[in-house]
Amino acid sequence: MRSPHRFALLSLVALVVSAAAPAQDDVGLQLSQALLEDAFVAPIHDGGDTRPDYGVWATGRSYKVSFHGGMRFHPVLGAAASRGWPLGWRTVEVSFGGETVDTKRAPDFVHDDWRAEYRYGGFTEVYDVRPEGVEQTFVIHERPRRIGDLVVRGAIVSDLVADPRQPRHAPLAFRIPNGSDVVSYGEVTAVDARGARFPMLTAFDGESVTLRLGADAVARAAFPLTVDPLLATVLLNSSTAIVDGASVVHSRVGSRLIVVYTRETTAGAFDIYGRVFDTDFQNGVLVFADADEFTSYSNPSVTVVGGSPVRWVAAFEAEILGNPTPFRIAYHVQDVNDLVLDSTVSFLPQNTGTSRRRPSAGGSDEDGGSPIAFIVCEEEGNNAMNANTPSTGIRGVLLNTSTGVTTETLNLVNPAGSIDRESPDLNQKTAGGAEPWVVVWQEQDGSAPGDDWDVRAALCSTTGFVGLDGSEILGETGIAKHNVRPKVDGRLGRYMVTYSTLANSGGPSSAMSSLTLRAHQFDWSVSSPSPTGRAEFLVRSAAVQLKNADLSFDAGTDGHWVNITDALSAGFGGGLFVDRMNKQGMAESAAIAPALQVATPYGITYDSENERQAIVYSEPDEQPLRGVVMTLPAPPFPTFLGSGCGTPTATIGTVGHALAGSRDLFIRMTGGPAMSPVGLFISRGSLSTPLDSIGFPGCNLEVDGGPPYLLTVPGTTDGSGTRAVPFSVPPAMTGLLFFQFAYIIPSMPTPTLGMTNGMQVMFTL
């Protein structure tokens, strides 16, 4: 029998672990998909007190509509349309037998969420906003004094055209000149107060639409009488329904996912939306929308910040349409518990002659208390007027969400130089306080012949610039490979960046995808001038182009990251891959199977409440916005050995994740004596050894004290008799370990020994 006295002599030894297992596809990641229905349906809204010039807008699945200055229907045609093709209606006449219904020169305009009304004296012009289109009705309130044909005539204000036609009961189609039909003015029916229906005739003379109901039907109708056509978009091609960009963040306050996304209404023109969901992507509420026809918003990035109240912050690129003005960075700030639709948009300041694009927003943990967000972006100088130059710079701006005060802290701009810096990104959340953000970007020196794109990084805190690593932190030591489209996440000094690599054929490359995706894990604290503890490895390679989409840190295990990748095929989205990694390399992978086998991933965030990842992506469908919740399979429960001994008899357990690479795992004893010496025994084997012969009756040692034995961790219980030993799991460790606590029970005249039961823990990837 092995002597238990060996435990008093065992020194701390290095933990020997098994070799890393190779990455596996579709092993244990559990994916639950959700259809985020009617993502583009927004109620009638205005700009509030802060934006009196915004107008009154609503949006549907394939259209948007404005009501300021009359109704204008805007079909959403996507990138296939080089410009917008709105269709406006202006009521010219409502009459019976040639006698005009009493009208006001200027109607009263009122609206609620889904209905807009222009109230004239004798009738009301009504527009009901529906997901599939806008239902236009005319409600004539009273029977006319003269019975005759009812005529409703409206002037069409549009560059769309339709063939003139004689009256008939049929829809009227408007088309782009020399192009396809895009707007349908539906067949018209009159409905009286009893529900009787009367078909009406529709005519078009090239400028005005005339609706007519015969005098016989008017005589039989019970008033009020409602005239009811439907405006709808005819053309629904693949580009009309694709989400163009999206970003997601989780907030523990309110238990919410906030998703900000854009839709391309016509080529280069984008509307923006923000919805708040439950943490499973259910019960979405629209809380932000901007459908202004004169401003385009794209490339959204969303985060949350601490403080009171906790707020979410979205940064996005803004362009004034039809006006050659520089791109700007706009932002929206809203309380996470505010579920009222808000269209407020603010702008970051920037220097004259510069344009700014492609923002990335970083915030802080909700408990961190800091209301500061950090927004990084590209900047073009020398009045480049939005062109991508070979001397793009990186800017970083601190935004105090409580006061609106902005402070520029990161200035990596050289408009007259040869250094090109693009595609900035930063970690989505810090832990708050003084913890800095890590900013990464791709950089190329145009003065060096054949130079490659490298990934570089800087530290920036809420008080300003902290430090810049002057060497390449990633990639090839030479110039053989370009490293592009970096994505970074992490916190509390531990970070990872992922990026695509492609061959350098002799200089600058505009490619943002490749056949290979790689990762680089590093540690970087404020006190260190550059990253340490680096580990670089392959994430994924394929026969199709891989576009790096986003990266998220698992703050639960404190040692894992999840990356999403867009696999491109023949110019179209071909698949969405999810890869989970730790410092050692790949742990496991999965593929999200889109219904149409075409998907575009956009954003991923860590849900700290449910310890899972939330992903947003799109498919070219009438309901294009999708959400996926990715949950790790629960690791095996510990197996307990023996029963323990002593009074009190303490118990052993785990807190955290028994996963390779986890930094959140604790081996914990509870129920022991307060402020008493305690030791944790750790072994790679188990062997039940009675201790009666050495004076500890009823006690069994449940771990093997022979060659499998690893170490003893001494310590003291706290005032409640608890001892929690942090156990940082090595990244490559898998298999079984065995644990047991021994503790001193103060007693008179001689202290005695107590022991917990033993515990077997299976460590997995």
XYZ file of C-alpha atoms in Angstrom, residues 54 114 166 216 244 372 566 644:
8
model
C -36.701 64.091 -40.906
C -49.909 51.978 -38.699
C -59.592 53.309 -70.586
C -76.576 52.920 -59.582
C -26.547 44.541 -46.190
C -17.593 55.804 -22.417
C -18.412 33.490 -44.759
C -15.617 12.106 3.403
